[in-house]
Short mmCIF file of C-alpha atoms in Angstrom, two decimals:
data_model
loop_
_atom_site.label_atom_id
_atom_site.label_comp_id
_atom_site.label_asym_id
_atom_site.label_seq_id
_atom_site.Cartn_x
_atom_site.Cartn_y
_atom_site.Cartn_z
CA MET X 1 -31.94 -85.08 1.42
CA LYS X 2 -35.45 -83.39 1.45
CA ASN X 3 -33.66 -81.18 4.17
CA THR X 4 -30.98 -79.92 2.03
CA LYS X 5 -32.79 -79.29 -1.21
CA TYR X 6 -32.58 -75.27 -0.34
CA LEU X 7 -29.18 -75.91 0.61
CA PHE X 8 -27.74 -74.50 -2.69
CA PRO X 9 -30.05 -71.45 -3.02
CA ILE X 10 -29.24 -70.00 0.62
CA LEU X 11 -25.71 -70.63 -0.14
CA SER X 12 -25.66 -68.75 -3.46
CA LEU X 13 -27.80 -65.53 -1.67
CA CYS X 14 -25.35 -66.13 1.13
CA ILE X 15 -22.50 -65.48 -1.29
CA LEU X 16 -24.69 -62.51 -3.24
CA ILE X 17 -24.79 -60.85 -0.14
CA SER X 18 -21.40 -61.28 1.00
CA CYS X 19 -20.35 -60.19 -2.05
CA PHE X 20 -22.55 -57.37 -2.13
CA TRP X 21 -21.47 -56.24 1.15
CA GLY X 22 -17.58 -56.66 0.51
CA GLU X 23 -18.32 -54.57 -2.64
CA LYS X 24 -20.10 -51.57 -0.57
CA LYS X 25 -17.15 -51.12 1.62
CA LYS X 26 -14.63 -51.60 -1.01
CA THR X 27 -16.13 -48.49 -2.54
CA GLN X 28 -16.72 -46.88 0.50
CA ILE X 29 -12.77 -47.19 1.18
CA ILE X 30 -12.34 -45.71 -2.12
CA SER X 31 -14.48 -43.13 -1.62
CA THR X 32 -13.11 -42.45 1.40
CA HIS X 33 -9.28 -40.10 0.30
CA ASP X 34 -9.11 -38.92 3.90
CA LEU X 35 -5.17 -37.85 5.15
CA THR X 36 -3.50 -41.31 5.51
CA ALA X 37 -4.31 -41.47 1.28
CA ILE X 38 -3.60 -38.25 0.68
CA LYS X 39 0.07 -38.82 2.18
CA ASP X 40 0.22 -41.72 0.24
CA SER X 41 -0.14 -40.30 -2.89
CA GLY X 42 2.56 -37.30 -1.90
CA THR X 43 0.05 -34.45 -2.96
CA ILE X 44 -2.98 -32.91 -2.07
CA ASN X 45 -5.65 -31.53 -4.36
CA VAL X 46 -7.52 -28.45 -3.44
CA LEU X 47 -9.88 -26.23 -4.54
CA THR X 48 -10.07 -22.54 -4.99
CA LEU X 49 -11.37 -19.27 -6.83
CA TYR X 50 -8.97 -16.64 -8.04
CA SER X 51 -8.68 -13.54 -6.18
CA SER X 52 -6.59 -11.22 -5.00
CA ILE X 53 -6.63 -13.11 -1.02
CA SER X 54 -6.82 -16.55 -1.93
CA TYR X 55 -4.58 -17.50 -5.19
CA PHE X 56 -3.25 -15.83 -8.41
CA LEU X 57 -0.42 -16.43 -10.48
CA TYR X 58 2.02 -13.17 -10.43
CA LYS X 59 5.57 -13.11 -12.48
CA GLY X 60 4.70 -16.94 -13.18
CA GLU X 61 4.57 -17.86 -9.37
CA ALA X 62 1.67 -18.98 -7.59
CA MET X 63 0.54 -16.20 -4.72
CA GLY X 64 -2.03 -15.85 -2.64
CA TYR X 65 -2.86 -15.13 0.84
CA GLU X 66 -4.60 -18.45 1.59
CA TYR X 67 -2.57 -20.62 -0.93
CA GLU X 68 0.73 -19.46 1.30
CA LEU X 69 -0.66 -20.66 3.99
CA LEU X 70 -1.88 -24.13 2.74
CA LYS X 71 1.96 -24.12 1.79
CA ASP X 72 2.88 -24.19 5.41
CA PHE X 73 0.38 -26.74 5.85
CA ALA X 74 1.52 -29.13 3.50
CA SER X 75 4.99 -28.42 4.16
CA SER X 76 4.37 -29.44 7.75
CA GLN X 77 2.93 -32.84 6.13
CA ASN X 78 5.29 -33.34 3.35
CA LEU X 79 2.88 -32.77 0.69
CA LYS X 80 2.85 -31.27 -2.79
CA ILE X 81 -0.03 -29.09 -3.79
CA ASN X 82 -2.17 -29.32 -7.03
CA VAL X 83 -4.93 -26.62 -7.15
CA LYS X 84 -8.05 -26.80 -9.26
CA ILE X 85 -9.65 -23.68 -9.94
CA ALA X 86 -13.93 -23.43 -9.78
CA SER X 87 -16.04 -20.73 -11.23
CA ASN X 88 -18.28 -19.60 -7.84
CA VAL X 89 -18.70 -20.98 -4.53
CA ASN X 90 -21.38 -23.07 -5.26
CA ARG X 91 -19.20 -25.03 -7.81
CA LEU X 92 -16.73 -25.44 -5.18
CA THR X 93 -18.81 -27.50 -2.87
CA GLU X 94 -19.51 -29.54 -5.96
CA MET X 95 -16.57 -30.54 -6.84
CA LEU X 96 -15.48 -31.14 -3.05
CA LEU X 97 -18.54 -33.26 -3.23
CA ASN X 98 -17.86 -34.90 -6.21
CA GLY X 99 -14.43 -36.18 -5.33
CA GLU X 100 -12.66 -33.63 -7.27
CA GLY X 101 -10.37 -32.16 -4.35
CA ASP X 102 -9.53 -32.96 -0.74
CA LEU X 103 -10.11 -29.19 0.15
CA ILE X 104 -11.89 -25.98 -0.30
CA MET X 105 -8.90 -23.54 0.36
CA TYR X 106 -11.34 -20.82 0.46
CA ASN X 107 -13.07 -19.16 3.20
CA ILE X 108 -16.82 -20.46 2.43
CA PRO X 109 -19.56 -18.74 5.02
CA ILE X 110 -20.32 -21.33 7.82
CA THR X 111 -24.02 -21.99 7.88
CA ASN X 112 -26.15 -24.67 9.21
CA GLU X 113 -27.13 -25.82 5.71
CA MET X 114 -23.33 -26.35 4.89
CA LYS X 115 -22.91 -28.07 7.98
CA LYS X 116 -24.85 -31.00 6.66
CA LEU X 117 -22.60 -31.30 3.67
CA VAL X 118 -19.16 -30.40 4.84
CA THR X 119 -16.82 -30.18 7.65
CA TYR X 120 -15.04 -26.86 8.30
CA CYS X 121 -11.49 -26.68 9.36
CA GLY X 122 -8.49 -24.88 10.09
CA LYS X 123 -8.47 -20.77 11.02
CA GLU X 124 -12.21 -19.29 11.42
CA THR X 125 -12.26 -15.75 9.80
CA ILE X 126 -14.83 -13.10 10.74
CA THR X 127 -15.72 -10.46 8.20
CA GLN X 128 -17.48 -7.54 7.95
CA GLN X 129 -18.15 -5.58 5.08
CA VAL X 130 -17.05 -1.90 5.51
CA LEU X 131 -17.30 1.39 4.30
CA ILE X 132 -14.35 2.68 1.65
CA GLN X 133 -13.60 6.39 2.16
CA ARG X 134 -11.11 8.81 1.29
CA SER X 135 -9.08 9.75 3.93
CA ASN X 136 -6.83 12.88 2.78
CA ARG X 137 -6.30 15.81 4.90
CA THR X 138 -9.33 18.04 3.66
CA ASP X 139 -11.98 15.01 3.61
CA THR X 140 -14.49 14.64 6.48
CA ILE X 141 -14.08 10.86 7.81
CA LEU X 142 -17.70 9.71 8.37
CA THR X 143 -17.71 7.64 11.81
CA ASP X 144 -21.54 6.62 12.22
CA VAL X 145 -23.92 5.14 9.57
CA ILE X 146 -26.41 7.45 10.32
CA GLN X 147 -23.79 9.73 8.43
CA LEU X 148 -24.72 8.08 5.47
CA ILE X 149 -27.54 9.90 4.89
CA GLY X 150 -27.64 12.11 1.94
CA LYS X 151 -24.44 10.58 0.84
CA GLU X 152 -23.74 8.82 -2.74
CA ILE X 153 -22.57 4.84 -2.14
CA TRP X 154 -21.40 2.85 -5.48
CA VAL X 155 -21.52 -0.48 -5.46
CA LYS X 156 -22.09 -3.16 -8.22
CA HIS X 157 -25.63 -4.87 -9.14
CA ASP X 158 -26.87 -7.98 -7.91
CA THR X 159 -23.83 -7.91 -5.00
CA LYS X 160 -23.99 -8.55 -1.15
CA TYR X 161 -22.51 -5.11 -0.97
CA TYR X 162 -25.39 -3.82 -2.66
CA ASP X 163 -28.06 -5.95 -0.65
CA ARG X 164 -26.73 -4.79 2.41
CA LEU X 165 -26.90 -1.46 1.66
CA ILE X 166 -30.57 -1.59 0.87
CA ASN X 167 -31.40 -3.28 4.25
CA LEU X 168 -28.95 -0.73 6.09
CA ASN X 169 -31.41 2.52 4.34
CA ASN X 170 -34.22 0.51 5.39
CA GLU X 171 -32.95 0.05 8.88
CA ILE X 172 -32.12 4.07 9.14
CA GLY X 173 -35.40 4.96 7.51
CA GLY X 174 -34.01 5.82 4.50
CA GLY X 175 -32.21 8.53 3.13
CA ILE X 176 -28.64 6.73 1.63
CA VAL X 177 -28.24 7.83 -1.96
CA ILE X 178 -27.02 3.86 -3.66
CA ARG X 179 -25.38 4.38 -7.07
CA ASP X 180 -26.01 1.20 -8.76
CA ILE X 181 -22.98 -0.15 -11.05
CA GLN X 182 -24.57 -2.92 -13.41
CA LYS X 183 -20.92 -2.63 -15.88
CA ASP X 184 -19.58 -6.53 -16.04
CA THR X 185 -16.30 -4.19 -16.42
CA VAL X 186 -16.39 -2.83 -12.92
CA ASN X 187 -15.31 -4.56 -9.76
CA SER X 188 -15.68 -4.16 -5.89
CA GLU X 189 -11.60 -3.39 -6.04
CA ASP X 190 -12.03 -1.44 -9.32
CA LEU X 191 -14.32 0.99 -7.14
CA ILE X 192 -11.97 1.34 -4.04
CA GLU X 193 -9.20 2.62 -6.67
CA LEU X 194 -11.35 5.13 -7.69
CA VAL X 195 -12.48 6.45 -4.14
CA ALA X 196 -8.82 6.86 -3.60
CA LYS X 197 -8.49 8.83 -6.61
CA GLY X 198 -11.50 10.88 -5.66
CA THR X 199 -13.49 10.13 -8.72
CA ILE X 200 -16.53 8.57 -6.28
CA PRO X 201 -16.87 9.51 -3.02
CA TYR X 202 -17.82 5.98 -1.21
CA THR X 203 -18.00 2.18 -1.92
CA VAL X 204 -18.58 -0.99 0.15
CA SER X 205 -15.99 -3.94 0.67
CA ASP X 206 -15.34 -7.10 2.70
CA ASP X 207 -12.76 -5.70 5.75
CA ASN X 208 -10.71 -8.08 4.31
CA VAL X 209 -10.64 -6.88 0.72
CA ALA X 210 -10.27 -3.46 2.12
CA ARG X 211 -7.56 -4.33 3.95
CA LEU X 212 -5.30 -5.43 1.36
CA ASN X 213 -6.22 -2.53 -0.82
CA LYS X 214 -4.84 -0.20 1.77
CA THR X 215 -1.88 -1.31 1.58
CA TYR X 216 -2.05 -0.12 -2.43
CA TYR X 217 -3.92 3.22 -1.68
CA SER X 218 -2.68 4.53 1.68
CA ASN X 219 -5.55 7.33 1.54
CA ILE X 220 -8.52 5.61 2.22
CA ASP X 221 -9.98 4.84 5.70
CA ILE X 222 -12.21 1.49 5.91
CA ARG X 223 -12.89 1.84 9.49
CA LEU X 224 -16.93 2.37 9.66
CA ILE X 225 -18.73 -1.11 9.66
CA LEU X 226 -21.74 -1.60 7.61
CA SER X 227 -22.55 -5.21 8.65
CA HIS X 228 -22.82 -7.62 11.35
CA PRO X 229 -19.69 -10.22 11.44
CA GLN X 230 -19.72 -13.39 8.93
CA ARG X 231 -17.97 -16.56 10.12
CA SER X 232 -15.84 -18.23 7.21
CA SER X 233 -13.50 -21.15 6.77
CA TRP X 234 -11.68 -23.59 4.85
CA ALA X 235 -13.98 -27.38 4.25
CA VAL X 236 -13.73 -30.88 3.48
CA ARG X 237 -15.68 -33.94 2.92
CA LYS X 238 -17.52 -35.19 5.90
CA ASP X 239 -16.10 -38.56 5.87
CA CYS X 240 -12.15 -36.55 5.70
CA THR X 241 -12.03 -36.44 9.89
CA GLU X 242 -8.17 -36.86 9.21
CA LEU X 243 -7.53 -34.13 7.82
CA ALA X 244 -9.94 -31.63 9.21
CA GLU X 245 -8.20 -32.45 12.37
CA ALA X 246 -4.70 -31.78 11.20
CA LEU X 247 -5.82 -28.55 9.62
CA ASP X 248 -7.30 -27.84 13.17
CA ARG X 249 -4.45 -28.80 15.02
CA TRP X 250 -1.83 -27.23 12.57
CA SER X 251 -4.22 -23.96 12.51
CA LEU X 252 -4.20 -23.83 16.41
CA GLU X 253 -0.42 -24.51 16.95
CA ASN X 254 1.02 -22.02 14.31
CA GLN X 255 -1.60 -18.93 14.41
CA ASN X 256 0.96 -17.09 16.80
CA THR X 257 4.07 -17.98 14.40
CA PRO X 258 6.65 -15.86 13.07
CA GLN X 259 5.75 -17.59 9.73
CA TYR X 260 2.14 -16.95 10.08
CA ARG X 261 2.60 -13.20 11.34
CA ALA X 262 4.99 -12.77 8.26
CA ILE X 263 2.56 -14.40 5.55
CA SER X 264 -0.39 -11.68 7.18
CA LYS X 265 1.79 -8.89 6.92
CA ARG X 266 3.34 -9.53 3.49
CA TYR X 267 -0.67 -9.33 2.35
CA PHE X 268 -2.17 -6.76 4.53
CA GLU X 269 0.30 -4.21 5.60
CA MET X 270 3.38 -3.96 3.64
CA SER X 271 2.68 -1.23 1.60
CA LYS X 272 2.19 -2.22 -2.53
CA SER X 273 1.83 1.45 -3.92
CA ILE X 274 4.24 2.68 -6.59
CA TYR X 275 5.37 6.08 -6.00
CA ASN X 276 4.90 7.77 -9.11
CA GLU X 277 7.24 10.71 -9.22
CA SER X 278 7.22 14.22 -10.97
CA VAL X 279 9.59 15.62 -13.45
CA THR X 280 10.59 18.33 -11.43
CA GLU X 281 11.73 14.57 -8.74
CA LEU X 282 12.84 13.11 -11.75
CA GLY X 283 15.50 15.97 -12.72
CA LYS X 284 17.07 15.27 -9.44
CA LEU X 285 18.55 12.20 -10.62
CA PHE X 286 20.73 13.81 -12.89
CA ALA X 287 22.86 16.25 -11.03
CA LYS X 288 25.95 14.70 -11.99
CA GLY X 289 24.77 13.74 -15.85
CA LYS X 290 24.10 10.01 -14.78
CA ILE X 291 20.76 7.95 -14.26
CA SER X 292 22.03 5.83 -11.66
CA PRO X 293 25.29 4.17 -10.13
CA TYR X 294 24.45 1.56 -13.11
CA ASP X 295 24.95 3.14 -15.94
CA ASP X 296 27.66 1.66 -17.29
CA LEU X 297 26.59 -1.91 -17.03
CA PHE X 298 22.99 -0.81 -18.49
CA LYS X 299 25.44 0.58 -21.07
CA LYS X 300 27.35 -2.97 -21.56
CA TYR X 301 24.30 -5.08 -21.63
CA ALA X 302 21.67 -3.17 -23.58
CA PRO X 303 22.77 -4.04 -27.21
CA GLU X 304 22.13 -7.80 -26.43
CA ILE X 305 18.31 -6.94 -26.05
CA GLN X 306 19.06 -4.36 -29.57
CA LYS X 307 17.79 -1.56 -27.65
CA ASP X 308 18.93 1.88 -25.69
CA TRP X 309 20.06 1.51 -22.37
CA HIS X 310 17.67 4.20 -21.01
CA LEU X 311 15.22 1.54 -21.18
CA LEU X 312 16.71 -1.15 -18.68
CA ALA X 313 17.69 2.12 -16.82
CA SER X 314 13.80 3.14 -16.50
CA ILE X 315 12.67 -0.75 -15.53
CA ALA X 316 15.58 -0.69 -12.93
CA TYR X 317 14.32 2.54 -11.17
CA GLN X 318 10.60 0.77 -11.04
CA GLU X 319 11.37 -2.20 -9.60
CA SER X 320 13.88 -1.66 -7.40
CA ARG X 321 14.57 2.60 -7.14
CA PHE X 322 18.15 1.64 -8.06
CA ASP X 323 18.48 -0.07 -4.44
CA THR X 324 20.17 -3.47 -5.26
CA THR X 325 19.36 -5.22 -1.75
CA GLY X 326 15.51 -3.87 -1.85
CA ILE X 327 12.63 -7.11 -1.50
CA SER X 328 9.06 -6.46 -2.47
CA TRP X 329 5.92 -7.73 -1.51
CA ALA X 330 6.06 -10.68 -3.95
CA GLY X 331 9.29 -11.47 -3.27
CA ALA X 332 11.23 -9.78 -6.16
CA VAL X 333 15.10 -8.96 -5.12
CA GLY X 334 17.40 -6.40 -6.35
CA LEU X 335 18.06 -3.81 -8.89
CA MET X 336 16.08 -5.56 -11.50
CA GLY X 337 13.63 -7.08 -9.47
CA LEU X 338 13.70 -10.47 -10.05
CA MET X 339 11.75 -13.45 -8.76
CA PRO X 340 13.39 -16.56 -7.03
CA ALA X 341 12.06 -18.79 -10.31
CA THR X 342 12.97 -16.16 -12.95
CA ALA X 343 16.59 -15.78 -11.05
CA GLU X 344 16.98 -19.67 -11.37
CA ALA X 345 15.46 -19.93 -15.15
CA MET X 346 17.87 -17.15 -16.48
CA GLY X 347 20.89 -19.05 -14.61
CA ILE X 348 21.59 -16.92 -11.18
CA ASP X 349 21.32 -18.57 -7.67
CA ALA X 350 18.72 -16.85 -5.77
CA ASP X 351 21.38 -15.22 -3.30
CA GLN X 352 23.21 -14.03 -6.51
CA ARG X 353 20.05 -11.27 -7.49
CA THR X 354 21.25 -8.97 -5.29
CA ASN X 355 24.64 -8.35 -7.44
CA PRO X 356 23.97 -5.49 -9.86
CA GLU X 357 25.41 -7.04 -13.16
CA ALA X 358 24.32 -10.71 -12.72
CA SER X 359 20.72 -8.89 -11.89
CA ILE X 360 21.10 -7.00 -15.12
CA GLN X 361 22.09 -10.09 -16.99
CA ALA X 362 19.44 -12.79 -15.85
CA ALA X 363 17.08 -9.57 -16.82
CA VAL X 364 18.24 -8.73 -20.32
CA ARG X 365 18.03 -12.50 -21.08
CA TYR X 366 14.48 -12.69 -19.41
CA ILE X 367 14.01 -9.87 -22.21
CA ASN X 368 14.97 -11.44 -25.36
CA ILE X 369 13.06 -15.11 -24.66
CA VAL X 370 9.72 -12.93 -24.14
CA GLU X 371 10.58 -10.48 -27.60
CA ARG X 372 10.70 -13.72 -29.27
CA SER X 373 7.45 -14.65 -28.08
CA PHE X 374 6.09 -11.31 -29.51
CA LYS X 375 7.90 -11.41 -32.57
CA ASN X 376 4.22 -11.39 -34.55
CA ILE X 377 4.06 -7.60 -33.25
CA SER X 378 6.00 -5.49 -35.76
CA ASN X 379 5.76 -2.41 -34.32
CA GLU X 380 8.58 -2.47 -31.77
CA GLU X 381 7.39 0.53 -30.07
CA GLU X 382 4.24 -1.36 -29.36
CA ARG X 383 6.53 -4.67 -28.84
CA VAL X 384 8.18 -3.11 -26.12
CA LYS X 385 4.83 -2.30 -24.15
CA PHE X 386 3.95 -6.04 -24.19
CA ILE X 387 7.60 -6.91 -23.34
CA LEU X 388 6.99 -4.76 -20.39
CA ALA X 389 3.56 -6.09 -19.28
CA SER X 390 5.19 -9.55 -19.50
CA TYR X 391 8.24 -8.43 -16.72
CA ASN X 392 5.64 -7.12 -14.56
CA ALA X 393 2.66 -9.69 -14.50
CA GLY X 394 4.23 -12.73 -16.35
CA MET X 395 3.43 -13.41 -20.35
CA GLY X 396 0.56 -16.08 -19.39
CA HIS X 397 -1.59 -12.87 -18.38
CA VAL X 398 -0.46 -11.32 -21.55
CA PHE X 399 -1.32 -14.07 -23.89
CA ASP X 400 -4.70 -14.02 -22.00
CA ALA X 401 -5.13 -10.60 -22.51
CA ARG X 402 -4.42 -11.12 -26.66
CA ALA X 403 -6.95 -13.89 -26.36
CA LEU X 404 -9.44 -12.13 -25.00
CA ALA X 405 -8.54 -8.73 -26.96
CA ARG X 406 -9.12 -10.88 -30.72
CA LYS X 407 -12.39 -12.67 -29.08
CA PHE X 408 -13.87 -9.19 -28.38
CA GLY X 409 -12.62 -7.64 -31.60
CA LYS X 410 -9.83 -5.30 -30.83
CA ASN X 411 -6.38 -5.34 -31.96
CA PRO X 412 -4.09 -8.40 -29.90
CA SER X 413 -1.39 -6.36 -31.72
CA VAL X 414 -1.90 -3.13 -30.06
CA TRP X 415 -1.09 -2.09 -26.34
CA ASP X 416 -2.99 0.95 -25.93
CA ASP X 417 -6.90 1.06 -25.47
CA ASN X 418 -6.73 -2.71 -27.09
CA VAL X 419 -4.86 -5.92 -24.89
CA GLU X 420 -4.00 -2.84 -22.36
CA GLU X 421 -7.58 -3.29 -21.72
CA TYR X 422 -8.19 -6.79 -21.37
CA ILE X 423 -4.94 -6.57 -19.10
CA ARG X 424 -7.21 -4.17 -16.94
CA LEU X 425 -10.25 -6.43 -17.17
CA LYS X 426 -8.31 -9.44 -16.12
CA SER X 427 -9.51 -8.34 -12.41
CA SER X 428 -12.98 -9.47 -13.22
CA PRO X 429 -14.48 -12.83 -12.84
CA GLU X 430 -16.28 -12.54 -16.40
CA TYR X 431 -13.37 -12.20 -18.16
CA TYR X 432 -10.92 -14.33 -15.85
CA ASN X 433 -13.36 -16.87 -15.82
CA ASP X 434 -13.27 -16.96 -19.40
CA SER X 435 -12.82 -20.53 -20.94
CA ILE X 436 -9.63 -18.95 -23.13
CA CYS X 437 -8.30 -17.48 -20.52
CA LYS X 438 -5.56 -19.82 -18.73
CA HIS X 439 -3.83 -17.79 -16.03
CA GLY X 440 -6.87 -16.60 -13.95
CA TYR X 441 -6.71 -13.40 -12.06
CA LEU X 442 -4.64 -10.66 -12.34
CA ARG X 443 -4.51 -7.02 -10.56
CA GLY X 444 -4.55 -5.77 -14.21
CA THR X 445 -4.65 -1.59 -13.18
CA GLU X 446 -1.08 -2.41 -11.63
CA THR X 447 -0.05 -3.63 -14.86
CA THR X 448 -1.29 -1.48 -16.82
CA ALA X 449 0.23 1.51 -14.69
CA TYR X 450 3.68 -0.26 -14.94
CA VAL X 451 3.83 -0.11 -18.67
CA ARG X 452 3.01 3.74 -18.60
CA ASP X 453 5.25 4.71 -15.93
CA ILE X 454 8.20 3.10 -17.79
CA VAL X 455 7.51 4.17 -21.65
CA ARG X 456 7.22 7.71 -20.07
CA ARG X 457 9.98 7.49 -17.81
CA TRP X 458 11.84 6.05 -20.62
CA LYS X 459 11.57 8.47 -22.83
CA TYR X 460 12.39 11.49 -20.37
CA TYR X 461 15.78 10.00 -19.82
CA ARG X 462 16.21 9.66 -23.22
CA GLU X 463 16.00 13.56 -23.60
CA LYS X 464 18.05 14.11 -20.16
CA VAL X 465 20.82 11.91 -20.85
CA PRO X 466 21.37 11.38 -24.60
#
């Protein structure tokens, strides 16, 4: 019996150790949410930032180059996508390591430090900083960094573009005039637009952002490289080996497919510029006393929105140039530029969008719904501007802009110089990351131009074709 007095303590210790290791193993299994577990759940949780390339909402639909690629991968794995937005790159990494998502769907820089924390996977992207310069017929194109001596380059303060210009200036012995913009209301894409318009001579951007913006402004040159290449990629946690391997395999097998090339073309090659016609060119439309071949249909359905038919005609011209088979870069189709989800919600099939009458009917239904959302705006002319902004960008972005206007002391029921200003500012992280914004990034200058052009043309139509 002497030899058994330690038996129960030893057995108890063994049981505790067994429980400890069992619990530890169980915890490890729970924390590892790899591809098998993701497939079991049916949903992949992705982490990203709002931007013109990664992810944004347009006309109520999710878009973005990175998002379109992920949709292709998710489809290959029979997965749904749940998107979670972070405020910056550091927060993306924190959220991933905390288990708040399965994948960083954003090209984060590849560094040795980060390799200790995450596994890079998917398509590797190589970006460089480039000079943005105007390329009109009378402009002189710079082809060498030495030619930057004596030139003014405008960049935003405390950005990698500003830091690169400081270093480049030192490398060439000085002489670059760096114009440091410290306003929160200006971002790199705003500066690209200012170069295209001739307001400023030069700015700097990553080449992928520059290529996307060249589809809006064909008169910019983006060929002069100013920095060394920077590698970047998507990332997963170190323990998600199945997901990393699947993404690598998918990327390798699909990088030359028609689907992949179509996505790339849609964002980086297809023109997105809006042709702003002169009054003289508008006059050519009235040679036969008509605005379009669809005037009778506009007149038929305009009473349903209690507006004159010229407004519908102006929207149709802006959306399609009266081309019933036209398709925009974003996938809007037909006379009134209907997105697939909008058409379906308004009661028409996607293939009916090329039917002019069906397109007008759906547009009228949508306008009625939007107008009810802005019934607290008593001035009808103001209300029309909010309707047009919603038609272009989606109501969510307009609600965000009204909330921002209210927060910063502007009138949320007045468009010009009030809500219009905050629609424009929704392209800046300082504003779209505000907690009162629910719909993130918007290329706001496109929406403000859309409203301005339609209102101007609407008034002109009424004068020329009573």
